[in-house]
CSV table of C-alpha atoms and ligand atoms in Angstrom, one decimal:
chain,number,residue,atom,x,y,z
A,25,UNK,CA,0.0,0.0,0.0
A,26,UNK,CA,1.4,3.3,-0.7
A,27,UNK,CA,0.5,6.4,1.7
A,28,UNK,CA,1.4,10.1,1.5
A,29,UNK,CA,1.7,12.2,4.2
A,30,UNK,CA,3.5,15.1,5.9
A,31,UNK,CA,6.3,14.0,8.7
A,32,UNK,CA,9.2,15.5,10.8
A,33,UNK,CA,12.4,13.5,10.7
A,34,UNK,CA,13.0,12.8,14.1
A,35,UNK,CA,15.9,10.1,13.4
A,36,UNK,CA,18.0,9.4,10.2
A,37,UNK,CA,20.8,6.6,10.5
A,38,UNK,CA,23.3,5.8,8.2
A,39,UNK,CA,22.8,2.2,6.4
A,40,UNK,CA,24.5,0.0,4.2
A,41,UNK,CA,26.4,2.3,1.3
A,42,UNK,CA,24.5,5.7,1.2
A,43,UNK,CA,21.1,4.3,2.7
A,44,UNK,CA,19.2,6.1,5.7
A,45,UNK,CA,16.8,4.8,7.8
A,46,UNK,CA,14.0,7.3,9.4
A,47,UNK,CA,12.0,7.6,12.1
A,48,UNK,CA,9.1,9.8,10.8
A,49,UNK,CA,7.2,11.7,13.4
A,50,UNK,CA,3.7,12.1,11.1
A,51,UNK,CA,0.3,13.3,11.8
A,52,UNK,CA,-1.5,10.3,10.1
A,53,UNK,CA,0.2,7.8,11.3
A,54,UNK,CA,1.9,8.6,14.4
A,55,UNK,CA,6.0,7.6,14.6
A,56,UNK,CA,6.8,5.6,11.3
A,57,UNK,CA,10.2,4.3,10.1
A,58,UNK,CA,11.1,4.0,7.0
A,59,UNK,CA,14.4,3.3,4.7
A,60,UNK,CA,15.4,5.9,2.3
A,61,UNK,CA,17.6,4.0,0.2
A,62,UNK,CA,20.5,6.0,-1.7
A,63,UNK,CA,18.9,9.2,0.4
A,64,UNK,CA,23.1,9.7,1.2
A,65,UNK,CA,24.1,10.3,-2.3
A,66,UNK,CA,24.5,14.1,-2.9
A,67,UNK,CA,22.7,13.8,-6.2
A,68,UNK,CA,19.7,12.0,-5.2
A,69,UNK,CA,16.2,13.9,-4.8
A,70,UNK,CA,15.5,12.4,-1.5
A,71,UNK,CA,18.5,13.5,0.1
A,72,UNK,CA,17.7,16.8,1.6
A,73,UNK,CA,14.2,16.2,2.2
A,74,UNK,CA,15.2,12.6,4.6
A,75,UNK,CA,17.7,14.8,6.4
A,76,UNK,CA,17.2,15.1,10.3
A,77,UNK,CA,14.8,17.4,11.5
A,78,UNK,CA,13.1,18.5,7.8
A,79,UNK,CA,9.7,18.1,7.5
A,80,UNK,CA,8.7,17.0,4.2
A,81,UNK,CA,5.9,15.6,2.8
A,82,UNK,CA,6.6,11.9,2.1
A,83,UNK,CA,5.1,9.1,-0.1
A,84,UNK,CA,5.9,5.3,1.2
A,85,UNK,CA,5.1,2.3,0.6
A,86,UNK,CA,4.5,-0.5,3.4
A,87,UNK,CA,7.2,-2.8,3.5
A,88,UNK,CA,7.3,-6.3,5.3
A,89,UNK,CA,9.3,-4.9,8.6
A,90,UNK,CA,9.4,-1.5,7.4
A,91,UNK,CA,8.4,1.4,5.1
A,92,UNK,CA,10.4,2.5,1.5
A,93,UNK,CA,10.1,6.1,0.8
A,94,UNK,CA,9.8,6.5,-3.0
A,95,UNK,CA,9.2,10.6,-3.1
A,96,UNK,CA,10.1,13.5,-0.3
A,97,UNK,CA,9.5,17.0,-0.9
A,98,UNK,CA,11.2,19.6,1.7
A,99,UNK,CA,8.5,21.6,3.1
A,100,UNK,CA,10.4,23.2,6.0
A,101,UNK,CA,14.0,22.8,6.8
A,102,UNK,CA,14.9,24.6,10.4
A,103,UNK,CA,18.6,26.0,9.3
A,104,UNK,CA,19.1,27.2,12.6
A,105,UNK,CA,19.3,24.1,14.6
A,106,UNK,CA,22.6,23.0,12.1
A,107,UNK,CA,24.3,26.2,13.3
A,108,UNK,CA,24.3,26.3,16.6
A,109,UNK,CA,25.3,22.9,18.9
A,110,UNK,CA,22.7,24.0,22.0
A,111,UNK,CA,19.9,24.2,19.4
A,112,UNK,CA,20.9,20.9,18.1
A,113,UNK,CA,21.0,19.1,21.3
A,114,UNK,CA,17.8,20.4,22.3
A,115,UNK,CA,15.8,19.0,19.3
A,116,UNK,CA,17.4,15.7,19.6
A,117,UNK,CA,16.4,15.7,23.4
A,118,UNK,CA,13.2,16.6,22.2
A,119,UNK,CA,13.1,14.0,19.2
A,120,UNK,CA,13.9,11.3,22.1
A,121,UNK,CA,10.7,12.2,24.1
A,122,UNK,CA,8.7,12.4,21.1
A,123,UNK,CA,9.8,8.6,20.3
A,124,UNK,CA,9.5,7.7,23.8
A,125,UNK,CA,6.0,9.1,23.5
A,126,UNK,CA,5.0,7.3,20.2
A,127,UNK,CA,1.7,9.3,20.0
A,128,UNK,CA,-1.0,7.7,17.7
A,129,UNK,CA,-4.6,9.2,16.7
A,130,UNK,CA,-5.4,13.0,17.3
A,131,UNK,CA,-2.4,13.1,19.9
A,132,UNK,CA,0.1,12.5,16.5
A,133,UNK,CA,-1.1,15.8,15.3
A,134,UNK,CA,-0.5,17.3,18.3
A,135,UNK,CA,3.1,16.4,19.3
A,136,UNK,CA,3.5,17.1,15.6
A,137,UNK,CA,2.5,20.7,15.5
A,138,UNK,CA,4.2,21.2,18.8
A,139,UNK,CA,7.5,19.8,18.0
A,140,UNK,CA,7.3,21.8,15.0
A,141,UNK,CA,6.4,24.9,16.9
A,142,UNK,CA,9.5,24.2,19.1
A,143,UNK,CA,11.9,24.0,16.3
A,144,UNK,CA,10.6,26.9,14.6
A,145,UNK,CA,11.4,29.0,18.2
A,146,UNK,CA,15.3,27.5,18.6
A,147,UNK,CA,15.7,27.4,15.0
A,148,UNK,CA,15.6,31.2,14.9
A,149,UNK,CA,16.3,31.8,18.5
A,150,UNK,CA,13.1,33.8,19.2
A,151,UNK,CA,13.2,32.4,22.8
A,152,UNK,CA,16.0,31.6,25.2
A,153,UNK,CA,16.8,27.6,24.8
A,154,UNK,CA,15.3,26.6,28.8
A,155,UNK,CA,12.3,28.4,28.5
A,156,UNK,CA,11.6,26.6,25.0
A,157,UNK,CA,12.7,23.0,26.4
A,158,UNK,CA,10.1,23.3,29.4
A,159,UNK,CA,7.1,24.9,27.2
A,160,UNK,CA,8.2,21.9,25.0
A,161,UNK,CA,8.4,19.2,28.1
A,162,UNK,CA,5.1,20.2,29.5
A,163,UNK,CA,2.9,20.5,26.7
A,164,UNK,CA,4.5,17.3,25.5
A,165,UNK,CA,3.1,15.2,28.5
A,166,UNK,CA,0.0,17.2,28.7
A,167,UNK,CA,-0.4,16.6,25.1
A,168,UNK,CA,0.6,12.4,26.5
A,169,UNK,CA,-1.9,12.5,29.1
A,170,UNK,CA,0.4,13.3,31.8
A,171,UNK,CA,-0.6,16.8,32.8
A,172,UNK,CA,-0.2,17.9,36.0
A,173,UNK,CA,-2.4,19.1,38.3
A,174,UNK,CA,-1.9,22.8,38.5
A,175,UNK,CA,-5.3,23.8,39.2
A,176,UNK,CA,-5.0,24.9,43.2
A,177,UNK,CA,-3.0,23.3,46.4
A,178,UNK,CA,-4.0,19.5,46.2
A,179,UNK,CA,-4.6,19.6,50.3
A,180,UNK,CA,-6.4,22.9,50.9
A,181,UNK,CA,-7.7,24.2,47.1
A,182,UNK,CA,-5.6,27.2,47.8
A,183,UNK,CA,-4.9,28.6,44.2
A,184,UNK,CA,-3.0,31.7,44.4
A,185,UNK,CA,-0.4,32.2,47.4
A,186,UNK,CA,2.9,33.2,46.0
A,187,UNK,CA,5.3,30.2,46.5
A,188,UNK,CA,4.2,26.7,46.1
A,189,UNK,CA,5.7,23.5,46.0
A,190,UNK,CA,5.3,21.0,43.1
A,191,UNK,CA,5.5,17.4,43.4
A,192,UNK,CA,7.2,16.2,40.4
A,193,UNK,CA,6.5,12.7,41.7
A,194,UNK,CA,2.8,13.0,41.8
A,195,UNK,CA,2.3,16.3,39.5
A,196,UNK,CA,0.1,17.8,42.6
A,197,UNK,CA,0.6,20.9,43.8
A,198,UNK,CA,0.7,22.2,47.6
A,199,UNK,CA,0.9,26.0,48.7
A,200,UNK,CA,3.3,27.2,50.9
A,201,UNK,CA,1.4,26.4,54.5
A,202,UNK,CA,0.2,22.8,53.2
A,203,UNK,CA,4.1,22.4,51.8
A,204,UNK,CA,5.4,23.7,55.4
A,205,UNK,CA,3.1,21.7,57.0
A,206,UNK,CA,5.0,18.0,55.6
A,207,UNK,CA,8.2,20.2,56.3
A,208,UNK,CA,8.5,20.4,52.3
A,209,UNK,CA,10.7,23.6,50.9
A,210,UNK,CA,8.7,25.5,48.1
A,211,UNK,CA,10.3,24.9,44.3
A,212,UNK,CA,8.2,27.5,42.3
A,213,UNK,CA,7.7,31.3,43.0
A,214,UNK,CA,4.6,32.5,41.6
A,215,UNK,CA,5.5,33.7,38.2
A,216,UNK,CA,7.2,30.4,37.7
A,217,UNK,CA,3.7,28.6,38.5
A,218,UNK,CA,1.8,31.2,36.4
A,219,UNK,CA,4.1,30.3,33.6
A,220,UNK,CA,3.8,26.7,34.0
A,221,UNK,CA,-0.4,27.2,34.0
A,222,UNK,CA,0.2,29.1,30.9
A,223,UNK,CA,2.1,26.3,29.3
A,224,UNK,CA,-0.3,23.5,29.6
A,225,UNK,CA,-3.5,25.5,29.7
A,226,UNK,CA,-3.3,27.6,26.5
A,227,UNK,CA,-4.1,27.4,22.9
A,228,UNK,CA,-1.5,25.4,20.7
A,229,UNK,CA,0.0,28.5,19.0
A,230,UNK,CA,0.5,30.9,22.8
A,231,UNK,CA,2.3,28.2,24.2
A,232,UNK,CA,5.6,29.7,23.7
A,233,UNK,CA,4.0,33.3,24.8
A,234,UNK,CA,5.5,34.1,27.8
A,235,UNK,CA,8.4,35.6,29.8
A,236,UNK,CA,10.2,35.0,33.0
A,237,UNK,CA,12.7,36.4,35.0
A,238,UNK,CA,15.6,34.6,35.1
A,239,UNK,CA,15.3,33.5,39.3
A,240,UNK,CA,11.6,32.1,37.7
A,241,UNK,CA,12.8,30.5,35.0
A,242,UNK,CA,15.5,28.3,36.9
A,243,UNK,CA,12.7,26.9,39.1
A,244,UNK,CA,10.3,26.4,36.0
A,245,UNK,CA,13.0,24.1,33.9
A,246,UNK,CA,14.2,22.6,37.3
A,247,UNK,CA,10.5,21.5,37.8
A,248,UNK,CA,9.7,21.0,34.3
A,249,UNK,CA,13.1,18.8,33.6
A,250,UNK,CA,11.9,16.5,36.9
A,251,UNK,CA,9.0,16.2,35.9
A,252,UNK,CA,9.5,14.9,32.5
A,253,UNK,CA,12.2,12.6,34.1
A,254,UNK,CA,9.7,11.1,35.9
A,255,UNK,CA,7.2,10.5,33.8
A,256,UNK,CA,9.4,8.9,30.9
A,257,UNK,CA,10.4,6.0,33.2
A,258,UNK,CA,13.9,5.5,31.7
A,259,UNK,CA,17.0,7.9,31.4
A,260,UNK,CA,17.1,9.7,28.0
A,261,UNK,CA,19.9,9.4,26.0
A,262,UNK,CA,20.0,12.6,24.5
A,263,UNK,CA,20.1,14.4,28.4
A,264,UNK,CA,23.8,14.0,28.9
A,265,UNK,CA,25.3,15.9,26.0
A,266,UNK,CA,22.3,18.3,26.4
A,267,UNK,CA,23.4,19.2,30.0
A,268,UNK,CA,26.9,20.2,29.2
A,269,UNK,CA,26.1,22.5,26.0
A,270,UNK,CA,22.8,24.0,27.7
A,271,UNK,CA,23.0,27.7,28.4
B,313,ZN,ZN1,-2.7,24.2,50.7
């Protein structure tokens, strides 16, 4: 069966002679690999449009194991991220959860339009890189079905009190008084909370439509990064060299 459809290349490996094999983040179809064979030769016409992190629009056919791409057509290319090693690092750390996440259904949209978003931000460095990876982190499991619960303090319904304390265990929320109470130190100031409520409650394209100050931003990626941790379940490969280049 052949299928066409637009996808983000969220993984190309090097097979064989001048073959690639992709993992295709898609809206259609959710996470799809596929082999690009002879995508490494400079002259052939799939060879910019199977390059990490372009989104093209793809036509495959079904393999046995795996999926052939016969035609890809560059629709967007994100220079940016092949300039700068911080950008890079970041979209492969966010590649990684994307996989991890393997959405399927509506959710495939989603993630896809979000990861693009994302991209599209470091890509031409309209936002600092931590504030982009924890928009990205918590809209990512919210989008999952993992979205905290940021509504008010899970023990007293208090909603607005300055600090409060997230539990990036649980994703509940306690305000200062229930936090002191279990002898628990507050991790978010209120503008760091407000940002994270901004992040999972608004509409796909404000996501990114905030600004912190920098003492608010620190708590929001501590919490944010924790969080993710957590509800991944497994160490993500892509962390490590992520850690030592991010600003
Ligand atoms: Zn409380």
């Amino acid at each position: 069966m052949q299928i066409t459809t637009m996808g983000l290349v969220l993984r190309a490996t090097k097979t064989g002679e001048a073959d690639r094999i992709l993992s295709i983040l898609t809206a259609d179809y959710g996470v799809v690999s596929a082999v690009a064979k002879g995508s490494l030769r400079l002259k052939s016409k799939l060879f910019s449009a199977t390059s990490l992190f372009c989104y093209s629009e793809f036509t495959l056919f079904e393999g046995k194991t795996m999926c052939v791409v016969d035609e890809a057509s560059v629709q967007e290319v994100f220079f940016g991220l092949h300039e700068d090693v911080e950008a890079m690092a970041l979209a492969m750390y966010f590649a990684e959860i994307a996989s991890t996440v393997n959405p399927a259904g509506e959710e495939a949209a989603a993630q896809l339009k979000l990861l693009l978003n994302s991209l599209y931000f470091l890509s031409e460095k309209k936002r600092q890189p931590r504030l982009i990876k924890a928009a990205y982190e918590l809209r990512t499991l919210t989008n999952a079905g993992f979205m905290p619960n940021l509504v008010a303090c899970a023990a007293c319904m208090q909603y607005d009190s300055g600090s409060f304390f997230f539990d990036c265990s649980t994703g509940l929320l306690y305000c200062q008084s229930c936090a002191e109470k279990k002898g628990i130190q507050c991790n978010l100031d209120a503008p760091a909370l407000a940002a994270m409520r901004h992040i999972i409650f608004s509409q796909d394209s404000k996501v990114f439509s905030f600004t912190l100050p920098p003492q608010s931003l620190a708590l929001l990626s501590q919490a944010a990064g924790q969080y993710t941790l957590i509800c991944m379940e497994k160490p993500m490969k892509t962390l490590s060299f992520l850690e030592t280049v991010l600003t």
